[in-house]
Amino acid sequence: MVRSRGRPSLGRQRIEIRRIDNSGRRQVTFSKRRNGLFKKASELSTLCGASVAVVAFSSAGNVFAFGQPTVDAVVRLFDPLHADGADPAPAAVEDGGGGGDDVVVADPEELDALRRAEEQTKAQVAAEQARMRDVGDKVTQAMAGRPLWWEADVEALGEAELPALERLRDSVHRHASTLASTATPLPPPPEQEEVPELDVSDYSF
Amino acid sequence: MVRSRGRPSLGRQRIEIRRIDNSGRRQVTFSKRRNGLFKKASELSTLCGASVAVVAFSSAGNVFAFGQPTVDAVVRLFDPLHADGADPAPAAVEDGGGGGDDVVVADPEELDALRRAEEQTKAQVAAEQARMRDVGDKVTQAMAGRPLWWEADVEALGEAELPALERLRDSVHRHASTLASTATPLPPPPEQEEVPELDVSDYSF
DNA sequence: GGTTCTATTTATAATAA
DNA sequence: TTTATTATAAATAGAAC
């Protein structure tokens, strides 16, 4: 009748890295790979103590993002010029080609590699500019905000709090994982439930 | 007398997703996983016709990035408010000036998607800001009736707090580990000289 | 938009250059 | 800091909800 015997699935099949024509399949793939990408970004951040930001627009126009510590923070460090009132000093990068001739590269995989290589180069340049400018100063100003409880100085705590810390750690770990895998499609209009008379005015985000 | 017989390698080993202490290993891992992350981003972009941007700062202060069509274009769509007044062609394919050698050849369909997404994004950004203000409320509620900050109801927090939660998680994890192994005097000073650079993790919302 | 279930394809941890 | 090897741990294409 059905497949009481045969393999329940052919398993993962190899695919070519080129636009998926089938709309449905493309959507499913985007969903799966987007999660995978965010997970990888999160792991890179945790494992190597790196700051990472990822922003992805689906062809349908939805936006998803991941940031450690936040997309904004990383992006501003990457390109402080876009931060308010900075002078727009164009990068003095040399254009390797004749500036107009289209490139006809062989295989797409190589093209991707080129794209990645190029971005890395541009990143280095941006970093250089950022360094030449006093980024540290801007960061200092940017973080002039109020300290939040979760930013507490954990290092200052002692052994007595260890049990609680471990519980919190596990709790946070589980929750963070959940949130991470759930991705962050920019929220549809958040339905604001009324909050008691709590003075939130002290939290300026 | 070496290992003419034994397996030449134990093969990939499973690891915990937490900061890698060994400086050398951490660096190697960063290098490998960064490439993996960019490759994944590139594939997602190609396979699903999505616009993706990834920016990563190593703990050593180096910057790396990948963008399709460019980090700039994606970032601006994500947060148009940071882009100063004018709105140059969203996914401009070329920057003959000193912008660098762009090999990007965006297809019209994608450009169209980007334009459509922009409008949608503008509206979402407003919602996003509102949500950020809401973070303060959530935290306050999560702490309701809790004498100690670390007893806060983590489960009640949402995606907006994810970045901070992850930082806290890592911080707690490291500290808890330290306390747990403080049975012995003091381990020899770790040979890892951290970056004297600015600490991005101190960023606040 | 998401999720679950296999069978495979990939990504990589360890190591050594 | 990037790359090559090798043996495994992970990610994920397909199909069906």
JSON list of N, CA and C in Angstrom, two decimals, chain B residues 56-117:
[
{"chain": "B", "resi": 56, "resn": "ALA", "atom": "N", "xyz": [31.02, 40.69, 11.38]},
{"chain": "B", "resi": 56, "resn": "ALA", "atom": "CA", "xyz": [31.55, 40.03, 12.58]},
{"chain": "B", "resi": 56, "resn": "ALA", "atom": "C", "xyz": [32.87, 40.64, 13.04]},
{"chain": "B", "resi": 57, "resn": "PHE", "atom": "N", "xyz": [32.93, 40.92, 14.33]},
{"chain": "B", "resi": 57, "resn": "PHE", "atom": "CA", "xyz": [34.16, 41.47, 14.90]},
{"chain": "B", "resi": 57, "resn": "PHE", "atom": "C", "xyz": [34.77, 40.36, 15.73]},
{"chain": "B", "resi": 58, "resn": "SER", "atom": "N", "xyz": [36.01, 40.04, 15.46]},
{"chain": "B", "resi": 58, "resn": "SER", "atom": "CA", "xyz": [36.65, 38.98, 16.24]},
{"chain": "B", "resi": 58, "resn": "SER", "atom": "C", "xyz": [37.02, 39.62, 17.57]},
{"chain": "B", "resi": 59, "resn": "SER", "atom": "N", "xyz": [37.27, 38.81, 18.57]},
{"chain": "B", "resi": 59, "resn": "SER", "atom": "CA", "xyz": [37.59, 39.38, 19.88]},
{"chain": "B", "resi": 59, "resn": "SER", "atom": "C", "xyz": [38.94, 40.10, 19.78]},
{"chain": "B", "resi": 60, "resn": "ALA", "atom": "N", "xyz": [39.64, 39.86, 18.69]},
{"chain": "B", "resi": 60, "resn": "ALA", "atom": "CA", "xyz": [40.93, 40.52, 18.51]},
{"chain": "B", "resi": 60, "resn": "ALA", "atom": "C", "xyz": [40.73, 41.88, 17.85]},
{"chain": "B", "resi": 61, "resn": "GLY", "atom": "N", "xyz": [39.51, 42.18, 17.53]},
{"chain": "B", "resi": 61, "resn": "GLY", "atom": "CA", "xyz": [39.23, 43.48, 16.94]},
{"chain": "B", "resi": 61, "resn": "GLY", "atom": "C", "xyz": [39.18, 43.54, 15.42]},
{"chain": "B", "resi": 62, "resn": "ASN", "atom": "N", "xyz": [39.37, 42.42, 14.78]},
{"chain": "B", "resi": 62, "resn": "ASN", "atom": "CA", "xyz": [39.30, 42.44, 13.31]},
{"chain": "B", "resi": 62, "resn": "ASN", "atom": "C", "xyz": [37.86, 42.40, 12.84]},
{"chain": "B", "resi": 63, "resn": "VAL", "atom": "N", "xyz": [37.62, 43.01, 11.72]},
{"chain": "B", "resi": 63, "resn": "VAL", "atom": "CA", "xyz": [36.25, 43.02, 11.20]},
{"chain": "B", "resi": 63, "resn": "VAL", "atom": "C", "xyz": [36.15, 42.26, 9.90]},
{"chain": "B", "resi": 64, "resn": "PHE", "atom": "N", "xyz": [35.05, 41.57, 9.75]},
{"chain": "B", "resi": 64, "resn": "PHE", "atom": "CA", "xyz": [34.82, 40.81, 8.53]},
{"chain": "B", "resi": 64, "resn": "PHE", "atom": "C", "xyz": [33.35, 40.99, 8.18]},
{"chain": "B", "resi": 65, "resn": "ALA", "atom": "N", "xyz": [33.05, 41.00, 6.92]},
{"chain": "B", "resi": 65, "resn": "ALA", "atom": "CA", "xyz": [31.65, 41.16, 6.55]},
{"chain": "B", "resi": 65, "resn": "ALA", "atom": "C", "xyz": [31.31, 40.58, 5.20]},
{"chain": "B", "resi": 66, "resn": "PHE", "atom": "N", "xyz": [30.05, 40.31, 5.05]},
{"chain": "B", "resi": 66, "resn": "PHE", "atom": "CA", "xyz": [29.54, 39.78, 3.79]},
{"chain": "B", "resi": 66, "resn": "PHE", "atom": "C", "xyz": [28.22, 40.49, 3.54]},
{"chain": "B", "resi": 67, "resn": "GLY", "atom": "N", "xyz": [27.96, 40.85, 2.30]},
{"chain": "B", "resi": 67, "resn": "GLY", "atom": "CA", "xyz": [26.70, 41.50, 2.02]},
{"chain": "B", "resi": 67, "resn": "GLY", "atom": "C", "xyz": [26.20, 41.24, 0.63]},
{"chain": "B", "resi": 68, "resn": "GLN", "atom": "N", "xyz": [24.90, 41.03, 0.52]},
{"chain": "B", "resi": 68, "resn": "GLN", "atom": "CA", "xyz": [24.28, 40.81, -0.77]},
{"chain": "B", "resi": 68, "resn": "GLN", "atom": "C", "xyz": [23.02, 41.65, -0.81]},
{"chain": "B", "resi": 69, "resn": "PRO", "atom": "N", "xyz": [22.93, 42.69, -1.60]},
{"chain": "B", "resi": 69, "resn": "PRO", "atom": "CA", "xyz": [23.95, 43.08, -2.55]},
{"chain": "B", "resi": 69, "resn": "PRO", "atom": "C", "xyz": [25.19, 43.72, -1.89]},
{"chain": "B", "resi": 70, "resn": "THR", "atom": "N", "xyz": [25.00, 44.44, -0.80]},
{"chain": "B", "resi": 70, "resn": "THR", "atom": "CA", "xyz": [26.13, 44.97, -0.05]},
{"chain": "B", "resi": 70, "resn": "THR", "atom": "C", "xyz": [25.68, 45.14, 1.39]},
{"chain": "B", "resi": 71, "resn": "VAL", "atom": "N", "xyz": [26.64, 45.16, 2.28]},
{"chain": "B", "resi": 71, "resn": "VAL", "atom": "CA", "xyz": [26.28, 45.29, 3.68]},
{"chain": "B", "resi": 71, "resn": "VAL", "atom": "C", "xyz": [25.51, 46.59, 3.86]},
{"chain": "B", "resi": 72, "resn": "ASP", "atom": "N", "xyz": [26.01, 47.62, 3.23]},
{"chain": "B", "resi": 72, "resn": "ASP", "atom": "CA", "xyz": [25.39, 48.92, 3.32]},
{"chain": "B", "resi": 72, "resn": "ASP", "atom": "C", "xyz": [23.92, 48.93, 2.90]},
{"chain": "B", "resi": 73, "resn": "ALA", "atom": "N", "xyz": [23.67, 48.39, 1.75]},
{"chain": "B", "resi": 73, "resn": "ALA", "atom": "CA", "xyz": [22.29, 48.36, 1.25]},
{"chain": "B", "resi": 73, "resn": "ALA", "atom": "C", "xyz": [21.35, 47.65, 2.20]},
{"chain": "B", "resi": 74, "resn": "VAL", "atom": "N", "xyz": [21.77, 46.51, 2.67]},
{"chain": "B", "resi": 74, "resn": "VAL", "atom": "CA", "xyz": [20.91, 45.75, 3.58]},
{"chain": "B", "resi": 74, "resn": "VAL", "atom": "C", "xyz": [20.71, 46.47, 4.90]},
{"chain": "B", "resi": 75, "resn": "VAL", "atom": "N", "xyz": [21.82, 46.99, 5.42]},
{"chain": "B", "resi": 75, "resn": "VAL", "atom": "CA", "xyz": [21.72, 47.70, 6.69]},
{"chain": "B", "resi": 75, "resn": "VAL", "atom": "C", "xyz": [20.79, 48.90, 6.59]},
{"chain": "B", "resi": 76, "resn": "ARG", "atom": "N", "xyz": [20.89, 49.59, 5.51]},
{"chain": "B", "resi": 76, "resn": "ARG", "atom": "CA", "xyz": [20.02, 50.76, 5.35]},
{"chain": "B", "resi": 76, "resn": "ARG", "atom": "C", "xyz": [18.56, 50.38, 5.29]},
{"chain": "B", "resi": 77, "resn": "LEU", "atom": "N", "xyz": [18.29, 49.28, 4.66]},
{"chain": "B", "resi": 77, "resn": "LEU", "atom": "CA", "xyz": [16.91, 48.84, 4.57]},
{"chain": "B", "resi": 77, "resn": "LEU", "atom": "C", "xyz": [16.44, 48.46, 5.96]},
{"chain": "B", "resi": 78, "resn": "PHE", "atom": "N", "xyz": [17.35, 47.88, 6.67]},
{"chain": "B", "resi": 78, "resn": "PHE", "atom": "CA", "xyz": [17.00, 47.41, 8.01]},
{"chain": "B", "resi": 78, "resn": "PHE", "atom": "C", "xyz": [16.72, 48.60, 8.93]},
{"chain": "B", "resi": 79, "resn": "ASP", "atom": "N", "xyz": [17.53, 49.60, 8.81]},
{"chain": "B", "resi": 79, "resn": "ASP", "atom": "CA", "xyz": [17.36, 50.76, 9.65]},
{"chain": "B", "resi": 79, "resn": "ASP", "atom": "C", "xyz": [17.55, 52.06, 8.88]},
{"chain": "B", "resi": 80, "resn": "PRO", "atom": "N", "xyz": [16.59, 52.35, 8.02]},
{"chain": "B", "resi": 80, "resn": "PRO", "atom": "CA", "xyz": [16.64, 53.56, 7.19]},
{"chain": "B", "resi": 80, "resn": "PRO", "atom": "C", "xyz": [16.78, 54.85, 8.00]},
{"chain": "B", "resi": 81, "resn": "LEU", "atom": "N", "xyz": [16.40, 54.79, 9.26]},
{"chain": "B", "resi": 81, "resn": "LEU", "atom": "CA", "xyz": [16.47, 56.00, 10.07]},
{"chain": "B", "resi": 81, "resn": "LEU", "atom": "C", "xyz": [17.91, 56.43, 10.30]},
{"chain": "B", "resi": 82, "resn": "HIS", "atom": "N", "xyz": [18.80, 55.47, 10.24]},
{"chain": "B", "resi": 82, "resn": "HIS", "atom": "CA", "xyz": [20.21, 55.80, 10.45]},
{"chain": "B", "resi": 82, "resn": "HIS", "atom": "C", "xyz": [20.85, 56.38, 9.21]},
{"chain": "B", "resi": 83, "resn": "ALA", "atom": "N", "xyz": [20.18, 56.13, 8.11]},
{"chain": "B", "resi": 83, "resn": "ALA", "atom": "CA", "xyz": [20.73, 56.66, 6.86]},
{"chain": "B", "resi": 83, "resn": "ALA", "atom": "C", "xyz": [20.31, 58.12, 6.82]},
{"chain": "B", "resi": 84, "resn": "ASP", "atom": "N", "xyz": [21.27, 58.99, 6.54]},
{"chain": "B", "resi": 84, "resn": "ASP", "atom": "CA", "xyz": [20.94, 60.40, 6.53]},
{"chain": "B", "resi": 84, "resn": "ASP", "atom": "C", "xyz": [19.96, 60.74, 5.43]},
{"chain": "B", "resi": 85, "resn": "GLY", "atom": "N", "xyz": [19.17, 61.73, 5.68]},
{"chain": "B", "resi": 85, "resn": "GLY", "atom": "CA", "xyz": [18.17, 62.24, 4.77]},
{"chain": "B", "resi": 85, "resn": "GLY", "atom": "C", "xyz": [17.93, 61.55, 3.45]},
{"chain": "B", "resi": 86, "resn": "ALA", "atom": "N", "xyz": [18.72, 61.91, 2.47]},
{"chain": "B", "resi": 86, "resn": "ALA", "atom": "CA", "xyz": [18.53, 61.37, 1.13]},
{"chain": "B", "resi": 86, "resn": "ALA", "atom": "C", "xyz": [18.46, 59.86, 1.09]},
{"chain": "B", "resi": 87, "resn": "ASP", "atom": "N", "xyz": [17.89, 59.38, 0.01]},
{"chain": "B", "resi": 87, "resn": "ASP", "atom": "CA", "xyz": [17.76, 57.94, -0.12]},
{"chain": "B", "resi": 87, "resn": "ASP", "atom": "C", "xyz": [18.26, 57.54, -1.50]},
{"chain": "B", "resi": 88, "resn": "PRO", "atom": "N", "xyz": [19.54, 57.33, -1.58]},
{"chain": "B", "resi": 88, "resn": "PRO", "atom": "CA", "xyz": [20.13, 56.93, -2.86]},
{"chain": "B", "resi": 88, "resn": "PRO", "atom": "C", "xyz": [19.56, 55.58, -3.28]},
{"chain": "B", "resi": 89, "resn": "ALA", "atom": "N", "xyz": [19.67, 55.31, -4.55]},
{"chain": "B", "resi": 89, "resn": "ALA", "atom": "CA", "xyz": [19.14, 54.05, -5.05]},
{"chain": "B", "resi": 89, "resn": "ALA", "atom": "C", "xyz": [19.47, 52.94, -4.05]},
{"chain": "B", "resi": 90, "resn": "PRO", "atom": "N", "xyz": [18.45, 52.36, -3.46]},
{"chain": "B", "resi": 90, "resn": "PRO", "atom": "CA", "xyz": [18.60, 51.30, -2.48]},
{"chain": "B", "resi": 90, "resn": "PRO", "atom": "C", "xyz": [19.70, 50.31, -2.75]},
{"chain": "B", "resi": 91, "resn": "ALA", "atom": "N", "xyz": [19.51, 49.49, -3.75]},
{"chain": "B", "resi": 91, "resn": "ALA", "atom": "CA", "xyz": [20.50, 48.46, -4.01]},
{"chain": "B", "resi": 91, "resn": "ALA", "atom": "C", "xyz": [21.38, 48.82, -5.20]},
{"chain": "B", "resi": 92, "resn": "ALA", "atom": "N", "xyz": [21.89, 50.01, -5.15]},
{"chain": "B", "resi": 92, "resn": "ALA", "atom": "CA", "xyz": [22.75, 50.44, -6.25]},
{"chain": "B", "resi": 92, "resn": "ALA", "atom": "C", "xyz": [23.75, 49.34, -6.54]},
{"chain": "B", "resi": 93, "resn": "VAL", "atom": "N", "xyz": [23.91, 49.05, -7.79]},
{"chain": "B", "resi": 93, "resn": "VAL", "atom": "CA", "xyz": [24.80, 47.96, -8.14]},
{"chain": "B", "resi": 93, "resn": "VAL", "atom": "C", "xyz": [26.25, 48.40, -8.30]},
{"chain": "B", "resi": 94, "resn": "GLU", "atom": "N", "xyz": [26.41, 49.67, -8.47]},
{"chain": "B", "resi": 94, "resn": "GLU", "atom": "CA", "xyz": [27.78, 50.11, -8.70]},
{"chain": "B", "resi": 94, "resn": "GLU", "atom": "C", "xyz": [28.15, 51.36, -7.93]},
{"chain": "B", "resi": 95, "resn": "ASP", "atom": "N", "xyz": [29.39, 51.48, -7.59]},
{"chain": "B", "resi": 95, "resn": "ASP", "atom": "CA", "xyz": [29.87, 52.66, -6.90]},
{"chain": "B", "resi": 95, "resn": "ASP", "atom": "C", "xyz": [31.18, 53.04, -7.55]},
{"chain": "B", "resi": 96, "resn": "GLY", "atom": "N", "xyz": [31.07, 53.56, -8.71]},
{"chain": "B", "resi": 96, "resn": "GLY", "atom": "CA", "xyz": [32.26, 53.93, -9.45]},
{"chain": "B", "resi": 96, "resn": "GLY", "atom": "C", "xyz": [33.25, 54.76, -8.65]},
{"chain": "B", "resi": 97, "resn": "GLY", "atom": "N", "xyz": [32.77, 55.52, -7.71]},
{"chain": "B", "resi": 97, "resn": "GLY", "atom": "CA", "xyz": [33.66, 56.34, -6.91]},
{"chain": "B", "resi": 97, "resn": "GLY", "atom": "C", "xyz": [34.69, 55.55, -6.13]},
{"chain": "B", "resi": 98, "resn": "GLY", "atom": "N", "xyz": [34.87, 55.95, -4.91]},
{"chain": "B", "resi": 98, "resn": "GLY", "atom": "CA", "xyz": [35.88, 55.24, -4.12]},
{"chain": "B", "resi": 98, "resn": "GLY", "atom": "C", "xyz": [35.25, 54.19, -3.23]},
{"chain": "B", "resi": 99, "resn": "GLY", "atom": "N", "xyz": [34.17, 53.67, -3.66]},
{"chain": "B", "resi": 99, "resn": "GLY", "atom": "CA", "xyz": [33.49, 52.70, -2.82]},
{"chain": "B", "resi": 99, "resn": "GLY", "atom": "C", "xyz": [34.06, 51.29, -2.86]},
{"chain": "B", "resi": 100, "resn": "GLY", "atom": "N", "xyz": [34.91, 51.05, -3.79]},
{"chain": "B", "resi": 100, "resn": "GLY", "atom": "CA", "xyz": [35.45, 49.69, -3.83]},
{"chain": "B", "resi": 100, "resn": "GLY", "atom": "C", "xyz": [34.97, 49.00, -5.08]},
{"chain": "B", "resi": 101, "resn": "ASP", "atom": "N", "xyz": [35.59, 47.90, -5.41]},
{"chain": "B", "resi": 101, "resn": "ASP", "atom": "CA", "xyz": [35.21, 47.21, -6.63]},
{"chain": "B", "resi": 101, "resn": "ASP", "atom": "C", "xyz": [34.03, 46.30, -6.38]},
{"chain": "B", "resi": 102, "resn": "ASP", "atom": "N", "xyz": [32.91, 46.71, -6.84]},
{"chain": "B", "resi": 102, "resn": "ASP", "atom": "CA", "xyz": [31.72, 45.89, -6.66]},
{"chain": "B", "resi": 102, "resn": "ASP", "atom": "C", "xyz": [31.54, 44.94, -7.84]},
{"chain": "B", "resi": 103, "resn": "VAL", "atom": "N", "xyz": [31.35, 43.69, -7.51]},
{"chain": "B", "resi": 103, "resn": "VAL", "atom": "CA", "xyz": [31.16, 42.70, -8.56]},
{"chain": "B", "resi": 103, "resn": "VAL", "atom": "C", "xyz": [29.68, 42.36, -8.58]},
{"chain": "B", "resi": 104, "resn": "VAL", "atom": "N", "xyz": [29.00, 42.99, -7.63]},
{"chain": "B", "resi": 104, "resn": "VAL", "atom": "CA", "xyz": [27.59, 42.70, -7.48]},
{"chain": "B", "resi": 104, "resn": "VAL", "atom": "C", "xyz": [26.75, 42.95, -8.72]},
{"chain": "B", "resi": 105, "resn": "VAL", "atom": "N", "xyz": [26.01, 41.95, -9.08]},
{"chain": "B", "resi": 105, "resn": "VAL", "atom": "CA", "xyz": [25.15, 42.09, -10.24]},
{"chain": "B", "resi": 105, "resn": "VAL", "atom": "C", "xyz": [23.77, 41.65, -9.79]},
{"chain": "B", "resi": 106, "resn": "ALA", "atom": "N", "xyz": [23.08, 42.58, -9.18]},
{"chain": "B", "resi": 106, "resn": "ALA", "atom": "CA", "xyz": [21.78, 42.25, -8.65]},
{"chain": "B", "resi": 106, "resn": "ALA", "atom": "C", "xyz": [20.76, 42.10, -9.77]},
{"chain": "B", "resi": 107, "resn": "ASP", "atom": "N", "xyz": [19.85, 41.17, -9.62]},
{"chain": "B", "resi": 107, "resn": "ASP", "atom": "CA", "xyz": [18.88, 41.01, -10.70]},
{"chain": "B", "resi": 107, "resn": "ASP", "atom": "C", "xyz": [17.68, 41.88, -10.39]},
{"chain": "B", "resi": 108, "resn": "PRO", "atom": "N", "xyz": [17.05, 42.38, -11.40]},
{"chain": "B", "resi": 108, "resn": "PRO", "atom": "CA", "xyz": [15.91, 43.29, -11.29]},
{"chain": "B", "resi": 108, "resn": "PRO", "atom": "C", "xyz": [14.82, 42.83, -10.34]},
{"chain": "B", "resi": 109, "resn": "GLU", "atom": "N", "xyz": [14.58, 41.56, -10.36]},
{"chain": "B", "resi": 109, "resn": "GLU", "atom": "CA", "xyz": [13.52, 41.04, -9.51]},
{"chain": "B", "resi": 109, "resn": "GLU", "atom": "C", "xyz": [13.86, 41.31, -8.05]},
{"chain": "B", "resi": 110, "resn": "GLU", "atom": "N", "xyz": [15.13, 41.13, -7.77]},
{"chain": "B", "resi": 110, "resn": "GLU", "atom": "CA", "xyz": [15.57, 41.32, -6.40]},
{"chain": "B", "resi": 110, "resn": "GLU", "atom": "C", "xyz": [15.49, 42.78, -6.00]},
{"chain": "B", "resi": 111, "resn": "LEU", "atom": "N", "xyz": [15.88, 43.62, -6.92]},
{"chain": "B", "resi": 111, "resn": "LEU", "atom": "CA", "xyz": [15.85, 45.04, -6.64]},
{"chain": "B", "resi": 111, "resn": "LEU", "atom": "C", "xyz": [14.42, 45.47, -6.33]},
{"chain": "B", "resi": 112, "resn": "ASP", "atom": "N", "xyz": [13.52, 44.90, -7.07]},
{"chain": "B", "resi": 112, "resn": "ASP", "atom": "CA", "xyz": [12.12, 45.22, -6.87]},
{"chain": "B", "resi": 112, "resn": "ASP", "atom": "C", "xyz": [11.70, 44.79, -5.48]},
{"chain": "B", "resi": 113, "resn": "ALA", "atom": "N", "xyz": [12.15, 43.62, -5.12]},
{"chain": "B", "resi": 113, "resn": "ALA", "atom": "CA", "xyz": [11.79, 43.10, -3.81]},
{"chain": "B", "resi": 113, "resn": "ALA", "atom": "C", "xyz": [12.33, 44.02, -2.73]},
{"chain": "B", "resi": 114, "resn": "LEU", "atom": "N", "xyz": [13.52, 44.52, -2.96]},
{"chain": "B", "resi": 114, "resn": "LEU", "atom": "CA", "xyz": [14.14, 45.40, -1.98]},
{"chain": "B", "resi": 114, "resn": "LEU", "atom": "C", "xyz": [13.33, 46.68, -1.82]},
{"chain": "B", "resi": 115, "resn": "ARG", "atom": "N", "xyz": [12.90, 47.21, -2.94]},
{"chain": "B", "resi": 115, "resn": "ARG", "atom": "CA", "xyz": [12.14, 48.45, -2.87]},
{"chain": "B", "resi": 115, "resn": "ARG", "atom": "C", "xyz": [10.83, 48.24, -2.11]},
{"chain": "B", "resi": 116, "resn": "ARG", "atom": "N", "xyz": [10.20, 47.11, -2.42]},
{"chain": "B", "resi": 116, "resn": "ARG", "atom": "CA", "xyz": [8.94, 46.81, -1.75]},
{"chain": "B", "resi": 116, "resn": "ARG", "atom": "C", "xyz": [9.19, 46.65, -0.25]},
{"chain": "B", "resi": 117, "resn": "ALA", "atom": "N", "xyz": [10.27, 45.96, 0.02]},
{"chain": "B", "resi": 117, "resn": "ALA", "atom": "CA", "xyz": [10.59, 45.71, 1.43]},
{"chain": "B", "resi": 117, "resn": "ALA", "atom": "C", "xyz": [10.86, 46.99, 2.18]}
]
